[in-house]
PDB file of C-alpha atoms in Angstrom:
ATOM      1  CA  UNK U   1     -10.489 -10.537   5.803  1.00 96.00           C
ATOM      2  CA  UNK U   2      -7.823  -8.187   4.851  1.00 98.00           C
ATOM      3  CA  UNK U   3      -7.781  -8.170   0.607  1.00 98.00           C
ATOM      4  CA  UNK U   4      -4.932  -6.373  -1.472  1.00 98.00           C
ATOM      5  CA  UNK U   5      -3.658  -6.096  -4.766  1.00 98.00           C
ATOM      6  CA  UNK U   6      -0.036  -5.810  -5.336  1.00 98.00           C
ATOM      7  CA  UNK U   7       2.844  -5.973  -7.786  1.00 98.00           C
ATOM      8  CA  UNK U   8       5.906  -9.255  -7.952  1.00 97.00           C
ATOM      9  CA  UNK U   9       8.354  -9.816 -10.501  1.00 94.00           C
ATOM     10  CA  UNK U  10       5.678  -8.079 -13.230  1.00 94.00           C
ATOM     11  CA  UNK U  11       2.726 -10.021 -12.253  1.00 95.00           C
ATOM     12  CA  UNK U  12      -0.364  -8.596 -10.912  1.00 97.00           C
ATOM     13  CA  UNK U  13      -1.550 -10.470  -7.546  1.00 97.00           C
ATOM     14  CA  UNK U  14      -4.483 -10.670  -5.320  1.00 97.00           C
ATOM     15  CA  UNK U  15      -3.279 -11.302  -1.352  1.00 98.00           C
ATOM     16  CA  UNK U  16      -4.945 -12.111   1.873  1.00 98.00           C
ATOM     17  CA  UNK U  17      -3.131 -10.939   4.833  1.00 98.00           C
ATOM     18  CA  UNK U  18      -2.734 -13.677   7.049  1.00 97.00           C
ATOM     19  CA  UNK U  19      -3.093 -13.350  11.187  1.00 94.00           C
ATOM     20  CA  UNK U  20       0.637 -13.105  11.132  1.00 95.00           C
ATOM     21  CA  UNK U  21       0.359 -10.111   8.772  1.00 95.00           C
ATOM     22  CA  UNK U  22       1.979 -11.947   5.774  1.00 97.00           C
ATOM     23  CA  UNK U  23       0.660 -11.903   2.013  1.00 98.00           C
ATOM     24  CA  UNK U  24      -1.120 -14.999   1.205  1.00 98.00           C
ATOM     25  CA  UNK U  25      -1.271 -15.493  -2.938  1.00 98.00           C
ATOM     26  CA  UNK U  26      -5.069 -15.602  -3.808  1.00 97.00           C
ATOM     27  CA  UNK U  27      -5.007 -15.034  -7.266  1.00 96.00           C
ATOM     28  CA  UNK U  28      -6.219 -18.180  -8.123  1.00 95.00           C
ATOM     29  CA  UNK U  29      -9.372 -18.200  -6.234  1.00 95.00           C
ATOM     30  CA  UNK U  30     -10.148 -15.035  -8.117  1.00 95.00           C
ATOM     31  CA  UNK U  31      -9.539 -16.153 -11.168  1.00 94.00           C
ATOM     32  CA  UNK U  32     -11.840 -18.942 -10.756  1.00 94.00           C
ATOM     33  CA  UNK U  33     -14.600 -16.864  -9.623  1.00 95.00           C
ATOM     34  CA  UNK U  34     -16.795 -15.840 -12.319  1.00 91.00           C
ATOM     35  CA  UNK U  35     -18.708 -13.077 -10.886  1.00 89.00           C
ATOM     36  CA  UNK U  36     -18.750  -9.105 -10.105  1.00 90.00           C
ATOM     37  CA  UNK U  37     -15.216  -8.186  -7.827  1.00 95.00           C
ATOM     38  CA  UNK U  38     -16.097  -7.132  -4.502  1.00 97.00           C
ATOM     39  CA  UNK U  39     -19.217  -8.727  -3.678  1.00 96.00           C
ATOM     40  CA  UNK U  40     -20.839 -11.047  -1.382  1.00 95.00           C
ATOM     41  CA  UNK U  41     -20.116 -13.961  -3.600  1.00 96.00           C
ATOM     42  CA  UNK U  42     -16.388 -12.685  -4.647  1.00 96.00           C
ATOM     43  CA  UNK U  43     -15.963 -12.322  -0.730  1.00 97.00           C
ATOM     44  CA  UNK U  44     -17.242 -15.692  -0.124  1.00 96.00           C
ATOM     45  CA  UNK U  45     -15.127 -17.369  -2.577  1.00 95.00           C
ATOM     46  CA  UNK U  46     -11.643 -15.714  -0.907  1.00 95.00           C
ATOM     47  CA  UNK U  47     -13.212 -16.586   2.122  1.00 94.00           C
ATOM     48  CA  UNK U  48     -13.847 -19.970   1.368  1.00 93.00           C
ATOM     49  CA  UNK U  49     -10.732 -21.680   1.133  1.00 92.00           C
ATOM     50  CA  UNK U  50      -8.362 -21.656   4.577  1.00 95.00           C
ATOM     51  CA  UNK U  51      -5.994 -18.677   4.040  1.00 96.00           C
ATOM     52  CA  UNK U  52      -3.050 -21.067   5.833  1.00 95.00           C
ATOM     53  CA  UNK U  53      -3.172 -22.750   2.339  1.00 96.00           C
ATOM     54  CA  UNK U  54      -2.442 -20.224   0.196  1.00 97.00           C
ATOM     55  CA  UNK U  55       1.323 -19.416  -0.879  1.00 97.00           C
ATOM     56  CA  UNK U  56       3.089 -17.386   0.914  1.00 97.00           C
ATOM     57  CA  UNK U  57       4.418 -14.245  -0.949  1.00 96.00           C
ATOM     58  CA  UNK U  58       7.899 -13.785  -0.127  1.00 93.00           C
ATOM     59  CA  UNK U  59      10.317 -10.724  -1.351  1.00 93.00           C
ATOM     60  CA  UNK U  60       9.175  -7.351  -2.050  1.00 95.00           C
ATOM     61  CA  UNK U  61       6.010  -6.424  -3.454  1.00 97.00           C
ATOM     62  CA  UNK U  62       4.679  -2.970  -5.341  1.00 98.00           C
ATOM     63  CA  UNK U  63       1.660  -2.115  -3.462  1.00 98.00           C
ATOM     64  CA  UNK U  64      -0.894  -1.250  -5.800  1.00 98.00           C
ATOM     65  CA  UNK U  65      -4.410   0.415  -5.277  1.00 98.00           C
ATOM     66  CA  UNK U  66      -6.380  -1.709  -2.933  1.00 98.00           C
ATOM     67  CA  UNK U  67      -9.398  -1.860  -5.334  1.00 98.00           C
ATOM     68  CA  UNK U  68      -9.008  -2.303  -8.746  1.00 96.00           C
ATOM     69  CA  UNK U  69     -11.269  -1.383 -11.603  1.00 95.00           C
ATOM     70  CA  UNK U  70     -12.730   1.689  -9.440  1.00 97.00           C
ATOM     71  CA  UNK U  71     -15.640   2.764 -11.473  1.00 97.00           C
ATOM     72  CA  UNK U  72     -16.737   6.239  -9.074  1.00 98.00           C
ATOM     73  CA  UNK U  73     -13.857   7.870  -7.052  1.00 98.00           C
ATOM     74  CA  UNK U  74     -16.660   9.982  -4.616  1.00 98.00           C
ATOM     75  CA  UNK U  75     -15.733  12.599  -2.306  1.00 98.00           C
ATOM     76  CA  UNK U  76     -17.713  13.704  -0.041  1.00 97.00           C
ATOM     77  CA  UNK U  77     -16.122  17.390   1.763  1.00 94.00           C
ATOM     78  CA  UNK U  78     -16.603  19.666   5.060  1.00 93.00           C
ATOM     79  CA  UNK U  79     -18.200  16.169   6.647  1.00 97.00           C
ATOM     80  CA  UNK U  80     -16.931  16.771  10.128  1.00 95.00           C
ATOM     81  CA  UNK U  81     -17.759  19.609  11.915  1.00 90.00           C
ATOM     82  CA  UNK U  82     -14.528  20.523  13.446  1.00 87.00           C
ATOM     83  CA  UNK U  83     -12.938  20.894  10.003  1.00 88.00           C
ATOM     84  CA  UNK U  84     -15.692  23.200   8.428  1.00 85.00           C
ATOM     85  CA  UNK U  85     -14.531  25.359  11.872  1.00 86.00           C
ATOM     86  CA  UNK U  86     -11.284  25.372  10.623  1.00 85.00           C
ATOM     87  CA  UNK U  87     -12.100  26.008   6.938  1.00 80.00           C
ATOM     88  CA  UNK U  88     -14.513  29.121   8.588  1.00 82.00           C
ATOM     89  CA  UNK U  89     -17.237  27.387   6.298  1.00 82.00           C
ATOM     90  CA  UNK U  90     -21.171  27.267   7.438  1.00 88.00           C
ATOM     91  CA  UNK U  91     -21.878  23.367   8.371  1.00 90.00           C
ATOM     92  CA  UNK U  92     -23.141  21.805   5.257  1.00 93.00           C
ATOM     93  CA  UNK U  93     -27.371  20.912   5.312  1.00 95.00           C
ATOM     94  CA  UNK U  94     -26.575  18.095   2.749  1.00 97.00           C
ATOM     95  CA  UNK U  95     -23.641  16.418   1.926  1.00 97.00           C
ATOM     96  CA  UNK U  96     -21.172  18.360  -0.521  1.00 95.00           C
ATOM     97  CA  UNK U  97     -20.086  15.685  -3.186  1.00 97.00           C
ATOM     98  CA  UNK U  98     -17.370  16.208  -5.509  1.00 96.00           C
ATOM     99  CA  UNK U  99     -15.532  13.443  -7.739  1.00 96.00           C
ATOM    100  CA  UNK U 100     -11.910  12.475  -8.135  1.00 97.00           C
ATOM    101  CA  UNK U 101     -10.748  11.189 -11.282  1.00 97.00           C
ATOM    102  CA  UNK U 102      -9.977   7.152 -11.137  1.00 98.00           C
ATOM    103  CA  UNK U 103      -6.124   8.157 -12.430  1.00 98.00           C
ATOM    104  CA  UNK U 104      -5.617   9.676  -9.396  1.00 98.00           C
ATOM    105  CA  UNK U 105      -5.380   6.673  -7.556  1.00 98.00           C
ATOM    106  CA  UNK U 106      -2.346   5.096  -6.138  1.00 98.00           C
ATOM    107  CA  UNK U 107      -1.071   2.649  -3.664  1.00 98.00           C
ATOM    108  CA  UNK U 108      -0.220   3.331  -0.019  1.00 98.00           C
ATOM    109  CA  UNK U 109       3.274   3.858  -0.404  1.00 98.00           C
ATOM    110  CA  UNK U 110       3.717   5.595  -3.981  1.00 98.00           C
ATOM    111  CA  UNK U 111       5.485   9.319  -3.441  1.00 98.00           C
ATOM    112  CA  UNK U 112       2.438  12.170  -3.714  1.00 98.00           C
ATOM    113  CA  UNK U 113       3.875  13.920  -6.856  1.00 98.00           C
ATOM    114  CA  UNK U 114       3.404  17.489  -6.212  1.00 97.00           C
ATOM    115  CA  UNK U 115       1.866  19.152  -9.312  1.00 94.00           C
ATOM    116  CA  UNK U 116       4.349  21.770 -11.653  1.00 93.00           C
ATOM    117  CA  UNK U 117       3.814  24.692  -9.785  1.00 88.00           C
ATOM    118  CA  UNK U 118       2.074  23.613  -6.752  1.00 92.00           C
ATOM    119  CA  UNK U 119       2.903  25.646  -3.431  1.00 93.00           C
ATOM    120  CA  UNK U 120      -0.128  24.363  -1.750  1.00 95.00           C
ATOM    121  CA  UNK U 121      -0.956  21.101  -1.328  1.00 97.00           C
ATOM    122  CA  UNK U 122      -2.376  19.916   1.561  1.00 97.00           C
ATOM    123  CA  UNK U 123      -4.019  16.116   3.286  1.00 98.00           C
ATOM    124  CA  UNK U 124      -6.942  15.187   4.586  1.00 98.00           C
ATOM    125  CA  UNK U 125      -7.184  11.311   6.461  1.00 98.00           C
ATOM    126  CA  UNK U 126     -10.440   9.887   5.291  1.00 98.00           C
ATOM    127  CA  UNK U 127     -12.674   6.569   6.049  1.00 98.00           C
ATOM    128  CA  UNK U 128     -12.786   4.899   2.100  1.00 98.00           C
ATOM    129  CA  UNK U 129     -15.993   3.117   1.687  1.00 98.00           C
ATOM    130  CA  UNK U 130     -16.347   0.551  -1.007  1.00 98.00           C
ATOM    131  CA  UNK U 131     -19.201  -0.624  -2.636  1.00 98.00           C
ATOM    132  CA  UNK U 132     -19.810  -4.369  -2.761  1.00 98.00           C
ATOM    133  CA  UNK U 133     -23.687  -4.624  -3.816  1.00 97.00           C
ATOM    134  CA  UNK U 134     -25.391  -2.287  -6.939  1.00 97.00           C
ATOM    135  CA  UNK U 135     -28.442  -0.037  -5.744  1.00 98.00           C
ATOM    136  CA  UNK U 136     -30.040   2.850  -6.562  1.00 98.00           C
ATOM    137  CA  UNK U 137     -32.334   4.317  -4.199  1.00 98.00           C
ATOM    138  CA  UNK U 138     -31.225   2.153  -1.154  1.00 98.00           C
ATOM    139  CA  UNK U 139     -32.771   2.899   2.011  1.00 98.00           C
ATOM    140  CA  UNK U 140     -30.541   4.121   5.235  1.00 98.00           C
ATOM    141  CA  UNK U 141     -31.541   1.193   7.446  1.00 98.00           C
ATOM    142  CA  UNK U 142     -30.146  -1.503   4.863  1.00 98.00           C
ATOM    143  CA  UNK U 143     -27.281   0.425   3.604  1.00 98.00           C
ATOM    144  CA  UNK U 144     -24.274  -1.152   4.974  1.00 98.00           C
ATOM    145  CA  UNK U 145     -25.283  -4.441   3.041  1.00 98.00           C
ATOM    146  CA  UNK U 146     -24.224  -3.028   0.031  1.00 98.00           C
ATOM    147  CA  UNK U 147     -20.515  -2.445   1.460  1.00 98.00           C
ATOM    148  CA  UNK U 148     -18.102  -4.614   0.682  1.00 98.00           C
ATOM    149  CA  UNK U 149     -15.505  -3.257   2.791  1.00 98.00           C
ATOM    150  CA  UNK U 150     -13.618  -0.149   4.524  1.00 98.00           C
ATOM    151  CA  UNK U 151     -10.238   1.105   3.591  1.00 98.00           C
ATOM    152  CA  UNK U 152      -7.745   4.581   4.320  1.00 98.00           C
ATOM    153  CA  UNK U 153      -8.281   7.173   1.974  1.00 98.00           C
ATOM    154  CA  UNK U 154      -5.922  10.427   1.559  1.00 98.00           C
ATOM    155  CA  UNK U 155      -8.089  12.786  -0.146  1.00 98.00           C
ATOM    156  CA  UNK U 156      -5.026  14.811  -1.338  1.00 98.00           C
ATOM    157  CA  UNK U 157      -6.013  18.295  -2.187  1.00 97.00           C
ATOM    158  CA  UNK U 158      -4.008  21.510  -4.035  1.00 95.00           C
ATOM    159  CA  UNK U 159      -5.863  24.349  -1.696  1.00 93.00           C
ATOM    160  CA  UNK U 160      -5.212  27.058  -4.720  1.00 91.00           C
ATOM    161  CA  UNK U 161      -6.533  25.091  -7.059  1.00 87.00           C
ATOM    162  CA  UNK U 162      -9.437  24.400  -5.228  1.00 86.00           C
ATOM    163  CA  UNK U 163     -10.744  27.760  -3.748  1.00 79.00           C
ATOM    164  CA  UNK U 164      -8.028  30.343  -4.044  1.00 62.00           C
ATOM    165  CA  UNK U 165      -7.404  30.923  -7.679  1.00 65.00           C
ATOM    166  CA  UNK U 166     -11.796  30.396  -8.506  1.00 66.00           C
ATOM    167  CA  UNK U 167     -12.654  27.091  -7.241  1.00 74.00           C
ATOM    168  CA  UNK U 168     -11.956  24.305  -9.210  1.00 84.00           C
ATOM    169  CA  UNK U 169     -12.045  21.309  -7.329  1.00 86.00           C
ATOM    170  CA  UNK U 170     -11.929  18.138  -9.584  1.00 87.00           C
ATOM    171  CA  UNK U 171      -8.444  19.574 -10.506  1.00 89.00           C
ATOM    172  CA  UNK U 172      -7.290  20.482  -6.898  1.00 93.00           C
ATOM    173  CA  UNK U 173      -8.242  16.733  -5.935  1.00 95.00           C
ATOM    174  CA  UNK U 174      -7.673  14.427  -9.281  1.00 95.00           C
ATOM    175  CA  UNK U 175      -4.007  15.274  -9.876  1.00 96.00           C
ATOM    176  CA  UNK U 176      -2.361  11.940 -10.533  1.00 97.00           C
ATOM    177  CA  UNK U 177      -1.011   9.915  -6.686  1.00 98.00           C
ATOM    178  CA  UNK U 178      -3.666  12.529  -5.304  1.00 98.00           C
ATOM    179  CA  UNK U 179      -5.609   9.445  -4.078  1.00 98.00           C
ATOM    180  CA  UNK U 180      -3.987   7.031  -2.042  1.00 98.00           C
ATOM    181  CA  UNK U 181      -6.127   4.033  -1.125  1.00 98.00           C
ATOM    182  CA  UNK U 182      -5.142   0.922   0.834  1.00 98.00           C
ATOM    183  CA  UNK U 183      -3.031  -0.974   2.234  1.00 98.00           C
ATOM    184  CA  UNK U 184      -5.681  -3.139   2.003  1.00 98.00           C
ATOM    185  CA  UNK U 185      -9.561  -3.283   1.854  1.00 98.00           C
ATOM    186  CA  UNK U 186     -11.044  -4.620   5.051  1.00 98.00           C
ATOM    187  CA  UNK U 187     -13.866  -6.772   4.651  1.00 98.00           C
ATOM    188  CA  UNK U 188     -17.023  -4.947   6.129  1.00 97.00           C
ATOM    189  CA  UNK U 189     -17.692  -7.926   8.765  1.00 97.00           C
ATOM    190  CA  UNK U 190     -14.576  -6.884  10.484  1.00 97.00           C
ATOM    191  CA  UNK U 191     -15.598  -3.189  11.002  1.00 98.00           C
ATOM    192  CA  UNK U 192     -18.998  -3.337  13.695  1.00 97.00           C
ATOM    193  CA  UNK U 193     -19.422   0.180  13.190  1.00 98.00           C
ATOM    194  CA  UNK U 194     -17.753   2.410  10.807  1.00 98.00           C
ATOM    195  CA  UNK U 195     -18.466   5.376  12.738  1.00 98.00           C
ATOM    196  CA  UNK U 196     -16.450   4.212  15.676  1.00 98.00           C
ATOM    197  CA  UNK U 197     -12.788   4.603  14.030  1.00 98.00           C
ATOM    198  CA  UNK U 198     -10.106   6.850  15.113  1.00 98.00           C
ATOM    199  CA  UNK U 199      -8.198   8.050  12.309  1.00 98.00           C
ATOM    200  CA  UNK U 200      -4.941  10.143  12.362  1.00 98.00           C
ATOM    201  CA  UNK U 201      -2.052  11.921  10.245  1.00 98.00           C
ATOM    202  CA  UNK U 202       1.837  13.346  10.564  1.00 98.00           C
ATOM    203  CA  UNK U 203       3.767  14.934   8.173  1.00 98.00           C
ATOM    204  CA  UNK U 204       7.160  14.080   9.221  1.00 98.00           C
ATOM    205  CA  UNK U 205       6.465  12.752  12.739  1.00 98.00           C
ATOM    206  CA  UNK U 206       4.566  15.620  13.371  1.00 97.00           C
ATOM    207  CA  UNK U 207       0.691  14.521  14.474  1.00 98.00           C
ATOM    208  CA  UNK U 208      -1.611  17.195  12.786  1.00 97.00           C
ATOM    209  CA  UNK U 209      -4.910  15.284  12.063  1.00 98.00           C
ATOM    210  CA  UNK U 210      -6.075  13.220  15.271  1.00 97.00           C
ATOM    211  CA  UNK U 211     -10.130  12.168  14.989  1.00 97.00           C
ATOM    212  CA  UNK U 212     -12.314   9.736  15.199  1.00 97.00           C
ATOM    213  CA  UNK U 213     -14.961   8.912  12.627  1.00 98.00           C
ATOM    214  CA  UNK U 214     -18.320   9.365  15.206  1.00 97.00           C
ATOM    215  CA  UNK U 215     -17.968  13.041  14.712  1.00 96.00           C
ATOM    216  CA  UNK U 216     -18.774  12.822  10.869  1.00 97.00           C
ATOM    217  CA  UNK U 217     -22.118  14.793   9.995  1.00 97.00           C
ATOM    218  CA  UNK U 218     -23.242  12.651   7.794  1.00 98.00           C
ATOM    219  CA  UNK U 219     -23.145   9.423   8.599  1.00 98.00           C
ATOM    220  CA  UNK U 220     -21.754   6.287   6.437  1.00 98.00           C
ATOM    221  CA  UNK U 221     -25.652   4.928   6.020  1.00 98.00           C
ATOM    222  CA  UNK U 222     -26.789   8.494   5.479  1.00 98.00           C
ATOM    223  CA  UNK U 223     -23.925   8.803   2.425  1.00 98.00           C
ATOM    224  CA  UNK U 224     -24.770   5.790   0.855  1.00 98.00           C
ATOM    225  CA  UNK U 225     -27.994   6.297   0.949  1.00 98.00           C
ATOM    226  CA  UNK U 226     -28.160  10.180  -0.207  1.00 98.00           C
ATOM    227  CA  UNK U 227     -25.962   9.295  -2.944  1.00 98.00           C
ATOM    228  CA  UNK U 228     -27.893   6.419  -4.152  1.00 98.00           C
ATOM    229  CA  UNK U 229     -30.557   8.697  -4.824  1.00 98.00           C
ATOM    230  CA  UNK U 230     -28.190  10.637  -7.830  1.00 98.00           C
ATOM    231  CA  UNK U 231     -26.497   7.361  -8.773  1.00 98.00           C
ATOM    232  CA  UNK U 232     -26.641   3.797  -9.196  1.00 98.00           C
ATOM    233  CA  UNK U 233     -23.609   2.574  -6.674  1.00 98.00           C
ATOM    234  CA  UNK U 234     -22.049  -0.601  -8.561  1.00 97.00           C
ATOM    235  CA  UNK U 235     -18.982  -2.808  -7.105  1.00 97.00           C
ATOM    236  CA  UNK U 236     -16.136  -1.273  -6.714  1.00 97.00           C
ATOM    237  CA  UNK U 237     -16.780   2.171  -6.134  1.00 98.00           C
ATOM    238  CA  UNK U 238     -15.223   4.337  -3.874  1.00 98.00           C
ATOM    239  CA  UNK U 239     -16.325   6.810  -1.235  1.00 98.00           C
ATOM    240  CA  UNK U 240     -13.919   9.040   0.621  1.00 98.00           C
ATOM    241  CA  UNK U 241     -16.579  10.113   3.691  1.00 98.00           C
ATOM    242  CA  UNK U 242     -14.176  13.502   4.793  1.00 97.00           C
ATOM    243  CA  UNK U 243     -11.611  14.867   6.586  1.00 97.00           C
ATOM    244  CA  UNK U 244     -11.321  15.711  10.317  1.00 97.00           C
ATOM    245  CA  UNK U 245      -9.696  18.882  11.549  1.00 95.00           C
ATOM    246  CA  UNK U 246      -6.233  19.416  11.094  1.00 96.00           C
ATOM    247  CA  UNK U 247      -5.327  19.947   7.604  1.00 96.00           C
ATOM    248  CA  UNK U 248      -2.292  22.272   6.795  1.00 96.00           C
ATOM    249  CA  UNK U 249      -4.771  24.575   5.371  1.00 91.00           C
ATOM    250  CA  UNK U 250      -6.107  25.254   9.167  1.00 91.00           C
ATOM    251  CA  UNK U 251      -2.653  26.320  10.302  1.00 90.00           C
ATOM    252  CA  UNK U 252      -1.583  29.489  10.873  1.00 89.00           C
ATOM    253  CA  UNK U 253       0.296  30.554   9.183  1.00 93.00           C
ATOM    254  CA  UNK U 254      -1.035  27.196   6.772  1.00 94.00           C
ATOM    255  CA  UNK U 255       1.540  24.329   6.274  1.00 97.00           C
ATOM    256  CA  UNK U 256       1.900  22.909   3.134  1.00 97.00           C
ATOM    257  CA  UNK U 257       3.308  20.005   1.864  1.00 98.00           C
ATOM    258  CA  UNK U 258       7.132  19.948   0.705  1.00 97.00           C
ATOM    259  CA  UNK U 259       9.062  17.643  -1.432  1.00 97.00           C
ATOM    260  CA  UNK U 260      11.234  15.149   0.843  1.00 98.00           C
ATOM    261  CA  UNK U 261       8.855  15.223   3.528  1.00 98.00           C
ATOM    262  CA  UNK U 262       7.347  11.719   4.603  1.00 98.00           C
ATOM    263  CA  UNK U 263       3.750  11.315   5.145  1.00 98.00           C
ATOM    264  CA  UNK U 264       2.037   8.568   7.603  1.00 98.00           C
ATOM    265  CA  UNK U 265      -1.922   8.135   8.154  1.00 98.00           C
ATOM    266  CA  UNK U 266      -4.070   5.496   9.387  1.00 98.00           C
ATOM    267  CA  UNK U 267      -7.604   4.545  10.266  1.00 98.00           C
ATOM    268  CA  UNK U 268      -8.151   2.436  13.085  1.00 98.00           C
ATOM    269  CA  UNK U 269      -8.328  -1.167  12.120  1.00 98.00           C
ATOM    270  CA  UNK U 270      -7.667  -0.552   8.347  1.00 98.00           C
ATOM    271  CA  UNK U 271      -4.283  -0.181   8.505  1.00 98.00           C
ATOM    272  CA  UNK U 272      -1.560   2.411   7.348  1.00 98.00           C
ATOM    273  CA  UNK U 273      -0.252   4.199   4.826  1.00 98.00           C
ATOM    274  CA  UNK U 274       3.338   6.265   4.146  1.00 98.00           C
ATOM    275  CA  UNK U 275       4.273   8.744   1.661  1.00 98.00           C
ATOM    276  CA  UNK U 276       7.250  10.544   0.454  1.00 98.00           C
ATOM    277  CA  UNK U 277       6.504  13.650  -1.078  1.00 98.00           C
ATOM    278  CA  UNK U 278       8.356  14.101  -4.131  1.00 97.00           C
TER     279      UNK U 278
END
């Protein structure tokens, strides 16, 4: 089941993409629901009813973020081990967590707003994980039950901000449109194995990130269940699992993202997401 949330004629919407790839209305099965978003129940409730009922959506739509009411935006960096190469960084022994701010999410084809002054900012492809079930403390063998599904994630990043100018990185990664999530959430019994995904990126037709989600350090299990052990996980949140090599930050000289340019990722499966950099 393919879930998003988008924009028509000033009313929010909840869609199912149909097998045809069309948006089917579904906003009043979750209205109906009277439960936590995102769980097994919510997911049984969309599931419930067969999608070739539901309206069709027709005319344009404003893709919004494909969860709403993110609680924890989680980042988790230098998770495969061909970018810390590039980045000339030791491999981590834990994972390195970070946090984006919830206002820096955006749909999957809003413009990245480049910052006043920014010279360097730079994208990273990432596996989103969303949390489905509440836990604290949950074990690495029964960690996928608490995801509710998989989604792309650009983990957009100012590089100066973040190392170059003293390290700040909740700034260099929370700017407002920094993350991009969506088109659409991808119910977890769709995805066997999360860590069997390629995942890609151009800048302008250009292919600079080309990976694949089995080379990640730390696995999706092993995230969920490290960070469990910090924080209760709820519905709803977020996890961004890392970046494979290829960011414009690895270049050399590095490339950095320009206004006008056009920006296309995808994971496999999840589907895609384009950019214009403004």
């Amino acid at each position: 089941m393919k879930i998003a949330h988008v924009e028509q004629d000033g009313r929010r919407l909840t869609a199912l993409v149909d097998t045809d790839g069309r948006l089917r209305d579904a906003s009043t099965l979750v209205a109906a629901f009277d439960g936590p978003p995102y769980s097994d129940d919510w997911l049984a409730s969309l599931a419930a009813e067969p999608i070739e009922s539901l309206p069709i959506l027709d005319g344009p739509v404003t893709w919004l973020p494909c969860v709403q009411g993110v609680g924890k935006f989680i980042g988790i960096g230098l998770n495969y081990r061909d970018h810390a190469e590039e980045a000339g960084l030791p491999l981590p022994k834990q994972p390195i967590v970070f946090g984006k701010w919830t206002s820096s999410l955006s749909g999957a084809y809003d413009p990245i707003v480049l910052p006043r002054g920014s010279m360097h900012t730079d994208w990273e492809v990432e596996l989103g994980v969303v949390i489905g079930k509440a836990g604290r403390d949950i074990p690495e063998h029964a960690a996928l039950e608490h995801v509710a599904g998989y989604c792309v994630v650009n983990d957009v990043t100012e590089r100066r901000w973040q190392g170059l100018d003293g390290g700040q990185w909740a700034l260099a990664k929370g700017a407002d449109s920094f993350g991009p999530i969506g088109p659409w959430l991808v119910s977890r019994d769709e995805i066997a194995d999360p860590n069997n995904l390629a995942l890609w990126l151009e800048v302008d037709g250009m292919r600079y990130q080309d990976g694949h989600t089995s080379q990640m350090i730390f696995k999706v299990p092993e995230l969920i269940a490290y960070l469990s052990r910090f924080m209760k996980l709820e519905p709803g949140d977020v996890i961004a699992t890392g970046t494979p090599a290829g960011v414009g930050m690895g270049h050399k000289p590095p490339v950095y993202l320009k206004p006008g340019q056009t920006v296309r990722l995808g994971v496999e499966g999840l589907g895609v997401q384009e950019h214009r950099v403004a």
